């Protein structure tokens, strides 16, 4: 089964999908593999690999290979630019940062990376990537015109544009390590207009309660990264998050 179909089926049958984000720049490949292993024991659905700075090249390759030794959960690239592509991943979030001022993050990196994705047969999952305040490092690096957190109508406008451009997924990103996730009002407003398209929410989700709030508001998938890097009990933390978002 293709990764997109796998994720969509979980969203339909089990409830909100949990995605574990691993930034190859944040720890050694062996440590990354330990996090992925612990996360899969806790019930995560897939492993996203990528980051905004220093997350490409050899460190990306080795991180993916080590992760694949430790878990058979699908690996999905989450590239910061064209250097974030690797043949060792199962799929790639093929994203356009629609609210960037910089054409490089809207189409140029995508064009530079696309032939490699094609040649290696990596499954592309098309995604509208939208950065909301505070936006964090990715907001700065991606030169995003940050969507104000109290302006859901602007997120709705971009999400609709992404849908009409043919993207299947919409990602509302508050930025890694954000002090709070995207608001339930914004999540609900975006899900309302994108309908069957998948809504991914990430940035600042640290506990089951926050994850549940996002899920109830309409998130089809939630992403957590920082809380796992900071945790000594990754499996337990993932269990808490997964329990909060799955149908019971
Ligand atoms: C960042 O949305 C992801 O791209 C995850 O954010 O690190 O805050 O979990 P956190």
Coordinates of N, CA and C and ligand atoms in Angstrom, one line a residue:
X1 N 0.8 -1.2 0.0 CA 0.0 0.0 0.0 C 0.9 1.3 0.0
X2 N 0.5 2.2 -0.8 CA 1.2 3.5 -0.8 C 1.0 4.2 0.5
X3 N 2.0 5.1 0.8 CA 1.9 5.7 2.2 C 0.7 6.7 2.3
X4 N 0.4 7.4 1.2 CA -0.8 8.3 1.3 C -2.1 7.5 1.6
X5 N -2.2 6.4 1.0 CA -3.4 5.6 1.2 C -3.4 5.0 2.6
X6 N -2.2 4.6 3.1 CA -2.1 4.1 4.4 C -2.5 5.2 5.5
X7 N -2.0 6.4 5.3 CA -2.4 7.5 6.2 C -3.8 7.8 6.2
X8 N -4.4 7.9 5.0 CA -5.8 8.3 4.8 C -6.7 7.2 5.4
X9 N -6.3 5.9 5.3 CA -7.1 4.9 5.8 C -7.2 4.9 7.3
X10 N -6.0 5.2 7.9 CA -6.0 5.4 9.4 C -6.9 6.5 9.8
X11 N -6.7 7.6 9.1 CA -7.6 8.8 9.5 C -9.0 8.5 9.4
X12 N -9.4 7.7 8.4 CA -10.8 7.3 8.3 C -11.3 6.3 9.3
X13 N -10.5 5.3 9.6 CA -11.0 4.2 10.4 C -10.6 4.3 11.9
X14 N -9.4 4.9 12.2 CA -9.0 4.8 13.6 C -9.0 6.2 14.3
X15 N -9.2 7.3 13.5 CA -9.1 8.6 14.1 C -7.9 9.3 13.7
X16 N -7.6 10.4 14.4 CA -6.4 11.2 14.0 C -5.1 10.5 14.0
X17 N -4.3 10.7 12.9 CA -3.0 10.0 12.7 C -2.0 10.7 13.6
X18 N -1.1 10.0 14.1 CA 0.1 10.6 14.8 C 1.4 10.4 14.0
X19 N 2.0 11.6 13.8 CA 3.3 11.5 13.0 C 4.4 12.0 13.9
X20 N 5.4 11.2 14.0 CA 6.6 11.6 14.8 C 7.6 12.3 13.9
X21 N 8.0 13.5 14.3 CA 9.0 14.3 13.5 C 10.4 14.1 14.1
X22 N 11.3 13.7 13.2 CA 12.7 13.6 13.7 C 13.5 14.6 12.8
X23 N 14.2 15.5 13.4 CA 15.1 16.4 12.7 C 16.5 15.8 12.7
X24 N 17.1 15.4 11.6 CA 18.4 14.8 11.6 C 19.5 15.6 12.2
X25 N 19.2 16.9 12.2 CA 20.3 17.8 12.8 C 20.3 17.9 14.3
X26 N 19.2 17.3 14.9 CA 19.1 17.5 16.4 C 19.7 16.4 17.3
X27 N 20.1 15.3 16.6 CA 20.8 14.2 17.4 C 21.5 13.3 16.4
X28 N 22.3 12.3 17.0 CA 23.0 11.4 16.1 C 22.0 10.5 15.4
X29 N 22.4 9.8 14.3 CA 21.5 8.9 13.6 C 21.1 7.7 14.6
X30 N 22.0 7.3 15.4 CA 21.6 6.2 16.4 C 20.6 6.7 17.4
X31 N 20.7 7.9 17.9 CA 19.7 8.4 18.8 C 18.4 8.6 18.1
X32 N 18.5 9.1 16.8 CA 17.2 9.3 16.1 C 16.5 7.9 15.9
X33 N 17.3 6.9 15.6 CA 16.7 5.6 15.5 C 16.0 5.1 16.8
X34 N 16.7 5.4 17.9 CA 16.1 5.0 19.2 C 14.7 5.7 19.4
X35 N 14.7 7.0 19.0 CA 13.4 7.8 19.2 C 12.3 7.1 18.3
X36 N 12.7 6.8 17.1 CA 11.8 6.2 16.1 C 11.3 4.9 16.6
X37 N 12.2 4.1 17.2 CA 11.8 2.8 17.7 C 10.8 2.9 18.9
X38 N 11.2 3.8 19.8 CA 10.4 4.1 21.0 C 9.0 4.6 20.6
X39 N 9.0 5.5 19.6 CA 7.7 6.0 19.1 C 6.9 5.0 18.5
X40 N 7.5 4.0 17.7 CA 6.7 3.0 17.1 C 6.1 2.1 18.2
X41 N 6.8 1.8 19.2 CA 6.3 1.0 20.4 C 5.1 1.7 21.0
X42 N 5.1 3.1 21.0 CA 4.1 3.8 21.6 C 2.8 4.0 20.7
X43 N 3.0 3.6 19.5 CA 1.8 3.6 18.6 C 1.8 4.7 17.5
X44 N 2.9 5.4 17.3 CA 2.9 6.4 16.2 C 2.6 5.7 14.9
X45 N 2.1 6.5 13.9 CA 1.7 5.8 12.6 C 2.8 5.9 11.6
X46 N 3.7 7.0 11.6 CA 4.7 7.1 10.6 C 5.8 8.1 11.2
X47 N 6.9 8.0 10.5 CA 8.0 8.9 11.0 C 8.4 9.9 9.9
X48 N 8.3 11.2 10.2 CA 8.7 12.2 9.3 C 10.1 12.6 9.6
X49 N 10.9 12.8 8.5 CA 12.3 13.1 8.7 C 12.7 14.4 8.0
X50 N 13.1 15.4 8.7 CA 13.5 16.6 8.0 C 13.7 17.8 9.0
X51 N 14.1 18.9 8.4 CA 14.3 20.1 9.2 C 14.7 21.3 8.4
X52 N 14.8 22.4 9.0 CA 15.0 23.7 8.3 C 16.5 23.9 8.0
X53 N 17.3 23.5 9.0 CA 18.8 23.9 8.9 C 19.6 22.6 9.1
X54 N 20.6 22.4 8.2 CA 21.6 21.3 8.4 C 21.0 19.9 8.5
X55 N 19.9 19.7 7.7 CA 19.2 18.4 7.8 C 19.3 17.6 6.6
X56 N 20.2 18.0 5.7 CA 20.4 17.2 4.4 C 21.7 16.5 4.3
X57 N 21.9 15.9 3.2 CA 23.2 15.2 2.9 C 23.4 13.9 3.7
X58 N 24.7 13.7 4.1 CA 25.0 12.5 4.8 C 24.2 12.2 6.1
X59 N 24.0 13.2 6.8 CA 23.3 13.1 8.1 C 21.9 12.6 7.9
X60 N 21.2 13.1 6.8 CA 19.9 12.7 6.5 C 19.9 11.2 6.0
X61 N 20.8 10.9 5.2 CA 20.9 9.5 4.6 C 21.1 8.5 5.8
X62 N 22.1 8.8 6.7 CA 22.4 7.9 7.7 C 21.2 7.8 8.7
X63 N 20.6 8.9 9.0 CA 19.5 8.9 9.9 C 18.4 8.0 9.4
X64 N 18.1 8.1 8.1 CA 17.0 7.3 7.5 C 17.3 5.8 7.6
X65 N 18.6 5.5 7.2 CA 19.0 4.1 7.2 C 18.9 3.5 8.6
X66 N 19.3 4.2 9.6 CA 19.3 3.7 11.0 C 17.8 3.6 11.5
X67 N 17.0 4.6 11.1 CA 15.6 4.5 11.5 C 14.9 3.2 10.9
X68 N 15.3 3.0 9.6 CA 14.7 1.8 8.9 C 15.1 0.5 9.5
X69 N 16.3 0.5 10.1 CA 16.7 -0.8 10.8 C 15.9 -1.0 12.1
X70 N 15.3 0.0 12.6 CA 14.7 -0.1 13.9 C 13.2 -0.2 13.9
X71 N 12.6 0.3 12.8 CA 11.1 0.2 12.7 C 10.7 0.0 11.2
X72 N 9.5 -0.6 11.1 CA 8.9 -0.7 9.7 C 7.8 0.3 9.5
X73 N 7.7 1.3 10.4 CA 6.7 2.4 10.1 C 7.2 3.1 8.9
X74 N 6.3 3.6 8.1 CA 6.7 4.4 6.9 C 7.5 5.6 7.3
X75 N 8.5 5.9 6.4 CA 9.3 7.2 6.6 C 8.9 8.2 5.5
X76 N 8.7 9.4 6.0 CA 8.2 10.4 5.1 C 9.2 11.6 5.2
X77 N 9.7 12.0 4.0 CA 10.6 13.2 4.1 C 9.8 14.5 4.3
X78 N 10.4 15.4 5.1 CA 9.8 16.7 5.4 C 10.9 17.7 5.1
X79 N 11.1 18.0 3.8 CA 12.3 18.7 3.4 C 12.2 20.2 3.6
X80 N 13.3 20.8 4.1 CA 13.4 22.2 4.2 C 13.8 22.9 2.9
X81 N 14.4 22.1 2.0 CA 14.7 22.6 0.6 C 15.1 21.4 -0.2
X82 N 15.6 21.6 -1.4 CA 15.9 20.5 -2.3 C 16.9 19.5 -1.8
X83 N 17.7 19.9 -0.8 CA 18.7 19.0 -0.3 C 18.1 18.0 0.7
X84 N 16.8 18.2 1.0 CA 16.2 17.3 2.0 C 15.6 16.1 1.4
X85 N 16.1 15.7 0.3 CA 15.5 14.5 -0.5 C 16.5 13.3 -0.4
X86 N 16.0 12.2 -0.1 CA 16.8 11.0 0.0 C 16.1 9.8 -0.6
X87 N 16.8 8.9 -1.2 CA 16.2 7.7 -1.8 C 15.8 6.7 -0.7
X88 N 16.2 6.9 0.5 CA 16.0 5.9 1.5 C 14.6 6.1 2.2
X89 N 13.9 7.1 1.8 CA 12.5 7.3 2.4 C 11.5 6.7 1.6
X90 N 10.3 6.4 2.2 CA 9.2 5.8 1.5 C 8.4 6.8 0.7
X91 N 8.3 8.0 1.3 CA 7.5 9.0 0.6 C 8.1 10.4 1.0
X92 N 7.5 11.4 0.3 CA 7.9 12.8 0.6 C 6.7 13.7 0.7
X93 N 6.6 14.5 1.7 CA 5.7 15.6 1.7 C 6.2 16.6 0.7
X94 N 5.5 16.5 -0.5 CA 6.0 17.4 -1.6 C 5.2 18.7 -1.4
X95 N 5.9 19.6 -0.7 CA 5.2 20.8 -0.1 C 5.6 22.1 -0.8
X96 N 4.6 23.0 -0.9 CA 4.9 24.4 -1.3 C 4.5 25.3 -0.2
X97 N 5.5 26.1 0.2 CA 5.2 27.1 1.3 C 4.4 28.2 0.7
X98 N 3.1 28.1 0.7 CA 2.3 29.0 -0.1 C 2.4 30.4 0.4
X99 N 2.6 30.6 1.7 CA 2.6 32.0 2.2 C 4.1 32.5 2.4
X100 N 5.0 32.0 1.6 CA 6.4 32.6 1.6 C 6.4 33.7 0.6
X101 N 7.3 34.7 0.9 CA 7.6 35.8 0.0 C 8.7 35.4 -1.0
X102 N 9.3 34.2 -0.8 CA 10.5 33.8 -1.5 C 10.1 32.7 -2.5
X103 N 10.2 33.0 -3.8 CA 9.8 32.0 -4.8 C 10.6 30.7 -4.7
X104 N 11.8 30.7 -4.1 CA 12.5 29.5 -3.9 C 11.7 28.5 -3.1
X105 N 11.0 29.0 -2.1 CA 10.2 28.0 -1.2 C 8.8 27.7 -1.7
X106 N 8.4 28.4 -2.8 CA 7.1 28.2 -3.4 C 7.3 27.2 -4.5
X107 N 8.2 27.4 -5.4 CA 8.4 26.5 -6.5 C 9.8 26.1 -6.9
X108 N 10.8 26.9 -6.6 CA 12.1 26.6 -7.2 C 12.8 25.3 -6.5
X109 N 12.8 25.3 -5.2 CA 13.3 24.1 -4.6 C 12.5 22.8 -5.0
X110 N 11.3 23.0 -5.2 CA 10.4 21.9 -5.7 C 10.9 21.4 -7.1
X111 N 11.1 22.3 -7.9 CA 11.6 22.0 -9.3 C 13.0 21.3 -9.2
X112 N 13.9 21.8 -8.4 CA 15.2 21.3 -8.3 C 15.2 19.9 -7.7
X113 N 14.2 19.6 -6.8 CA 14.2 18.3 -6.2 C 13.4 17.2 -7.0
X114 N 12.5 17.7 -7.8 CA 11.5 16.8 -8.5 C 12.1 15.7 -9.3
X115 N 13.2 16.0 -10.1 CA 13.7 15.0 -11.0 C 14.3 13.8 -10.1
X116 N 14.9 14.1 -9.0 CA 15.4 13.1 -8.1 C 14.3 12.2 -7.5
X117 N 13.2 12.9 -7.1 CA 12.0 12.2 -6.6 C 11.5 11.2 -7.7
X118 N 11.4 11.7 -8.9 CA 11.0 10.9 -10.1 C 11.9 9.7 -10.3
X119 N 13.2 10.0 -10.4 CA 14.2 9.0 -10.7 C 14.2 7.9 -9.7
X120 N 14.1 8.2 -8.4 CA 14.2 7.3 -7.3 C 12.8 6.6 -7.0
X121 N 11.8 7.1 -7.6 CA 10.5 6.5 -7.3 C 9.9 6.8 -5.9
X122 N 10.3 7.9 -5.4 CA 9.8 8.2 -4.0 C 8.4 8.7 -4.2
X123 N 7.5 8.2 -3.3 CA 6.1 8.6 -3.5 C 5.8 10.1 -3.0
X124 N 5.4 10.9 -3.9 CA 5.1 12.3 -3.5 C 3.7 12.5 -3.0
X125 N 3.6 13.2 -1.8 CA 2.3 13.5 -1.3 C 2.2 15.0 -1.3
X126 N 1.3 15.5 -2.2 CA 1.3 16.9 -2.4 C 0.6 17.7 -1.3
X127 N 1.3 18.8 -0.9 CA 0.9 19.4 0.3 C 1.0 21.0 0.3
X128 N 0.0 21.6 0.7 CA 0.0 23.1 0.9 C 0.6 23.3 2.3
X129 N 1.7 24.0 2.4 CA 2.4 24.2 3.7 C 2.2 25.7 4.1
X130 N 1.5 25.9 5.2 CA 1.1 27.2 5.6 C 1.7 27.5 7.0
X131 N 2.4 28.6 7.2 CA 3.0 28.9 8.4 C 2.3 30.0 9.1
X132 N 1.9 29.7 10.4 CA 1.1 30.6 11.2 C 2.0 31.1 12.3
X133 N 1.7 32.3 12.9 CA 2.4 32.8 14.0 C 2.5 31.8 15.1
X134 N 3.6 31.7 15.9 CA 4.8 32.5 15.8 C 5.7 32.1 14.7
X135 N 5.6 30.8 14.2 CA 6.3 30.4 13.0 C 7.7 29.9 13.2
X136 N 8.4 30.3 14.3 CA 9.7 29.7 14.7 C 10.7 29.8 13.6
X137 N 11.7 28.8 13.6 CA 12.8 28.8 12.7 C 12.3 28.7 11.3
X138 N 11.4 27.8 11.0 CA 11.0 27.6 9.6 C 10.3 28.8 9.1
X139 N 9.6 29.6 9.9 CA 9.0 30.8 9.4 C 10.1 31.8 9.0
X140 N 11.2 31.9 9.7 CA 12.3 32.8 9.4 C 13.0 32.3 8.1
X141 N 13.4 31.0 8.2 CA 14.2 30.5 7.0 C 13.3 30.6 5.7
X142 N 12.0 30.2 5.9 CA 11.2 30.2 4.7 C 10.6 31.6 4.3
X143 N 11.1 32.6 5.0 CA 10.6 34.0 4.7 C 9.1 34.0 4.5
X144 N 8.4 33.4 5.5 CA 6.9 33.4 5.5 C 6.3 34.7 5.9
X145 N 5.3 35.0 5.2 CA 4.4 36.1 5.7 C 3.4 35.5 6.6
X146 N 3.8 35.4 7.9 CA 3.1 34.6 8.9 C 1.6 34.9 8.9
X147 N 0.8 33.9 9.0 CA -0.6 34.1 9.1 C -0.9 34.4 10.6
X148 N -1.5 35.6 10.9 CA -1.8 35.9 12.3 C -2.6 34.8 12.9
X149 N -2.3 34.4 14.2 CA -3.0 33.3 14.8 C -4.5 33.6 15.0
X150 N -4.9 34.9 15.0 CA -6.3 35.2 15.3 C -7.0 35.5 14.0
X151 N -6.4 35.1 12.8 CA -7.1 35.4 11.5 C -7.3 34.1 10.7
X152 N -8.3 33.3 11.2 CA -8.5 32.0 10.5 C -8.9 32.2 9.1
X153 N -9.5 33.3 8.8 CA -10.0 33.5 7.4 C -8.8 33.6 6.4
X154 N -7.6 34.0 6.9 CA -6.5 34.0 6.0 C -5.9 32.6 5.8
X155 N -5.9 31.8 6.8 CA -5.6 30.4 6.7 C -6.5 29.7 5.7
X156 N -7.8 30.0 5.9 CA -8.8 29.4 5.0 C -8.5 29.8 3.5
X157 N -8.2 31.0 3.3 CA -7.9 31.5 1.9 C -6.8 30.7 1.3
X158 N -5.7 30.6 2.1 CA -4.5 29.8 1.5 C -4.9 28.3 1.4
X159 N -5.6 27.8 2.3 CA -5.9 26.3 2.3 C -6.8 26.1 1.0
X160 N -7.7 26.9 0.8 CA -8.6 26.8 -0.4 C -7.7 26.9 -1.7
X161 N -6.8 27.8 -1.7 CA -6.0 28.0 -2.9 C -5.2 26.7 -3.1
X162 N -4.6 26.1 -2.0 CA -3.9 24.9 -2.1 C -4.8 23.8 -2.7
X163 N -6.0 23.7 -2.2 CA -6.9 22.6 -2.7 C -7.2 22.8 -4.1
X164 N -7.5 24.1 -4.5 CA -7.8 24.3 -5.9 C -6.6 24.1 -6.9
X165 N -5.4 24.2 -6.3 CA -4.2 24.0 -7.1 C -3.9 22.5 -7.2
X166 N -4.7 21.7 -6.5 CA -4.6 20.2 -6.6 C -3.9 19.5 -5.5
X167 N -3.5 20.3 -4.4 CA -2.8 19.6 -3.3 C -3.8 18.8 -2.5
X168 N -3.3 17.7 -2.0 CA -4.2 16.8 -1.2 C -4.2 17.0 0.2
X169 N -3.1 17.5 0.7 CA -2.9 17.7 2.1 C -2.6 19.2 2.4
X170 N -3.1 19.7 3.6 CA -2.8 21.1 4.0 C -2.1 20.9 5.4
X171 N -1.0 21.6 5.6 CA -0.3 21.6 6.9 C -0.3 22.9 7.5
X172 N -1.0 23.0 8.7 CA -1.0 24.3 9.5 C 0.2 24.2 10.5
X173 N 1.2 25.0 10.3 CA 2.4 24.9 11.0 C 2.6 26.1 11.9
X174 N 2.7 25.9 13.2 CA 2.9 27.0 14.1 C 4.4 27.2 14.4
X175 N 5.2 26.3 13.8 CA 6.7 26.3 14.0 C 7.1 25.4 15.1
X176 N 8.2 24.7 14.9 CA 8.7 23.8 15.9 C 9.0 24.5 17.2
X177 N 8.5 23.9 18.3 CA 8.8 24.5 19.6 C 7.9 25.7 19.9
X178 N 6.9 26.0 19.2 CA 5.9 27.1 19.4 C 5.4 27.0 20.8
X179 N 5.1 28.2 21.4 CA 4.6 28.2 22.8 C 3.1 27.6 22.9
X180 N 2.4 27.6 21.8 CA 1.1 27.1 21.7 C 0.8 26.6 20.3
X181 N -0.1 25.6 20.2 CA -0.4 25.1 18.8 C -1.3 26.1 18.1
X182 N -1.6 25.9 16.8 CA -2.5 26.6 16.1 C -3.9 26.5 16.8
X183 N -4.7 27.6 16.7 CA -5.9 27.6 17.5 C -7.0 26.6 16.9
X184 N -7.9 26.1 17.8 CA -8.9 25.2 17.3 C -9.8 26.0 16.3
X185 N -10.0 27.3 16.5 CA -10.9 28.0 15.6 C -10.3 28.0 14.2
X186 N -8.9 28.1 14.1 CA -8.3 28.1 12.8 C -8.4 26.7 12.2
X187 N -8.1 25.7 13.0 CA -8.2 24.3 12.5 C -9.6 24.0 12.0
X188 N -10.6 24.3 12.8 CA -12.0 24.0 12.4 C -12.4 24.8 11.1
X189 N -12.0 26.0 11.0 CA -12.3 26.8 9.8 C -11.7 26.2 8.5
X190 N -10.4 25.8 8.7 CA -9.7 25.2 7.5 C -10.3 23.9 7.1
X191 N -10.6 23.0 8.1 CA -11.1 21.7 7.8 C -12.5 21.8 7.2
X192 N -13.2 22.8 7.6 CA -14.6 23.0 7.1 C -14.5 23.2 5.5
X193 N -13.5 23.9 5.1 CA -13.5 24.2 3.6 C -12.8 23.2 2.8
X194 N -11.8 22.5 3.4 CA -11.0 21.5 2.6 C -11.7 20.2 2.5
X195 N -12.7 20.0 3.3 CA -13.5 18.7 3.2 C -12.7 17.5 3.4
X196 N -12.7 16.6 2.3 CA -12.0 15.4 2.4 C -10.5 15.4 2.3
X197 N -10.0 16.6 1.9 CA -8.5 16.7 1.9 C -8.0 16.6 3.4
X198 N -6.8 16.2 3.5 CA -6.3 15.9 4.8 C -5.7 17.1 5.5
X199 N -6.0 17.3 6.7 CA -5.4 18.5 7.5 C -4.4 18.0 8.5
X200 N -3.2 18.5 8.3 CA -2.1 18.1 9.2 C -1.8 19.4 10.1
X201 N -1.6 19.2 11.4 CA -1.4 20.3 12.3 C -0.1 20.0 13.2
X202 N 0.8 20.9 13.3 CA 2.0 20.7 14.0 C 2.5 22.0 14.6
X203 N 3.4 21.9 15.5 CA 4.1 23.0 16.2 C 3.5 23.3 17.5
X204 N 4.2 23.0 18.6 CA 3.8 23.3 20.0 C 2.8 22.4 20.6
X205 N 2.7 21.2 20.0 CA 1.8 20.2 20.7 C 2.7 19.3 21.6
X206 N 2.4 19.4 22.9 CA 3.2 18.8 23.9 C 2.6 17.7 24.7
X207 N 1.2 17.7 24.7 CA 0.6 16.7 25.6 C -0.7 16.2 25.0
X208 N -1.3 15.2 25.7 CA -2.5 14.6 25.2 C -3.7 15.6 25.0
X209 N -3.7 16.5 26.0 CA -4.8 17.5 26.0 C -4.8 18.4 24.7
X210 N -3.6 18.9 24.5 CA -3.4 19.8 23.3 C -3.7 19.0 22.0
X211 N -3.2 17.7 22.0 CA -3.4 16.9 20.8 C -4.9 16.6 20.6
X212 N -5.6 16.4 21.7 CA -7.0 16.1 21.6 C -7.8 17.4 21.1
X213 N -7.4 18.5 21.6 CA -8.0 19.8 21.2 C -7.9 19.9 19.7
X214 N -6.7 19.7 19.1 CA -6.5 19.8 17.7 C -7.3 18.7 16.9
X215 N -7.4 17.5 17.5 CA -8.1 16.5 16.8 C -9.6 16.8 16.8
X216 N -10.1 17.2 17.9 CA -11.6 17.5 18.0 C -11.9 18.7 17.1
X217 N -11.0 19.6 16.9 CA -11.2 20.8 16.1 C -11.3 20.4 14.6
X218 N -10.7 19.3 14.2 CA -10.7 18.9 12.8 C -9.4 18.4 12.2
X219 N -8.3 18.3 13.1 CA -7.0 17.8 12.5 C -7.1 16.3 12.2
X220 N -6.7 16.0 10.9 CA -6.7 14.6 10.5 C -5.4 13.9 11.0
X221 N -4.4 14.8 11.1 CA -3.0 14.2 11.5 C -2.4 15.3 12.4
X222 N -1.7 14.8 13.5 CA -0.9 15.8 14.3 C 0.6 15.3 14.2
X223 N 1.4 16.4 14.3 CA 2.9 16.1 14.3 C 3.5 16.6 15.6
X224 N 4.3 15.7 16.2 CA 5.1 16.2 17.3 C 6.5 15.8 17.1
X225 N 7.4 16.8 17.5 CA 8.8 16.7 17.4 C 9.5 17.0 18.7
X226 N 9.5 18.3 19.0 CA 10.3 18.8 20.2 C 10.0 18.0 21.5
X227 N 8.8 17.7 21.7 CA 8.4 17.1 23.0 C 9.1 15.7 23.1
X228 N 9.4 15.1 21.9 CA 10.0 13.8 22.0 C 11.5 13.9 22.1
X229 N 12.1 15.0 21.5 CA 13.5 15.2 21.7 C 13.8 15.5 23.2
X230 N 12.8 16.1 23.8 CA 13.0 16.6 25.2 C 12.7 15.5 26.2
X231 N 12.1 14.4 25.8 CA 11.5 13.4 26.7 C 12.5 12.2 26.9
X232 N 12.5 11.7 28.2 CA 13.3 10.5 28.4 C 12.4 9.3 28.3
X233 N 11.1 9.5 28.2 CA 10.1 8.4 28.1 C 9.3 8.6 26.8
X234 N 10.0 8.4 25.7 CA 9.3 8.6 24.4 C 8.1 7.7 24.2
X235 N 8.2 6.5 24.5 CA 7.1 5.5 24.3 C 5.9 6.0 25.2
X236 N 6.1 6.4 26.4 CA 5.0 6.8 27.3 C 4.4 8.1 26.7
X237 N 5.2 9.0 26.3 CA 4.7 10.3 25.7 C 3.8 10.0 24.5
X238 N 4.3 9.1 23.6 CA 3.6 8.8 22.4 C 2.3 8.1 22.8
X239 N 2.3 7.2 23.7 CA 1.0 6.6 24.1 C 0.0 7.6 24.6
X240 N 0.5 8.6 25.4 CA -0.4 9.7 25.9 C -1.0 10.4 24.7
X241 N -0.2 10.8 23.7 CA -0.7 11.5 22.5 C -1.6 10.7 21.7
X242 N -1.2 9.4 21.4 CA -2.0 8.6 20.6 C -3.4 8.3 21.2
X243 N -3.4 8.0 22.5 CA -4.6 7.7 23.3 C -5.6 8.8 23.2
X244 N -5.0 10.0 23.2 CA -5.9 11.2 23.2 C -6.6 11.5 21.8
X245 N -6.0 11.0 20.7 CA -6.5 11.3 19.4 C -7.2 10.2 18.6
X246 N -7.1 9.0 19.1 CA -7.7 7.9 18.4 C -9.2 7.7 18.8
X247 N -10.0 7.1 17.9 CA -11.4 6.8 18.2 C -11.4 5.8 19.3
X248 N -12.4 5.9 20.2 CA -12.5 4.8 21.2 C -14.0 4.4 21.3
Ligands
LIG1 C1 7.5 21.3 13.2 O1 5.2 21.0 13.4 C2 6.4 20.4 13.6 O2 7.6 21.4 11.9 C3 6.5 19.9 15.0 O3 6.6 20.9 16.0 O4 8.6 20.4 17.4 O5 6.8 21.8 18.3 O6 6.4 19.4 18.0 P1 7.1 20.6 17.5

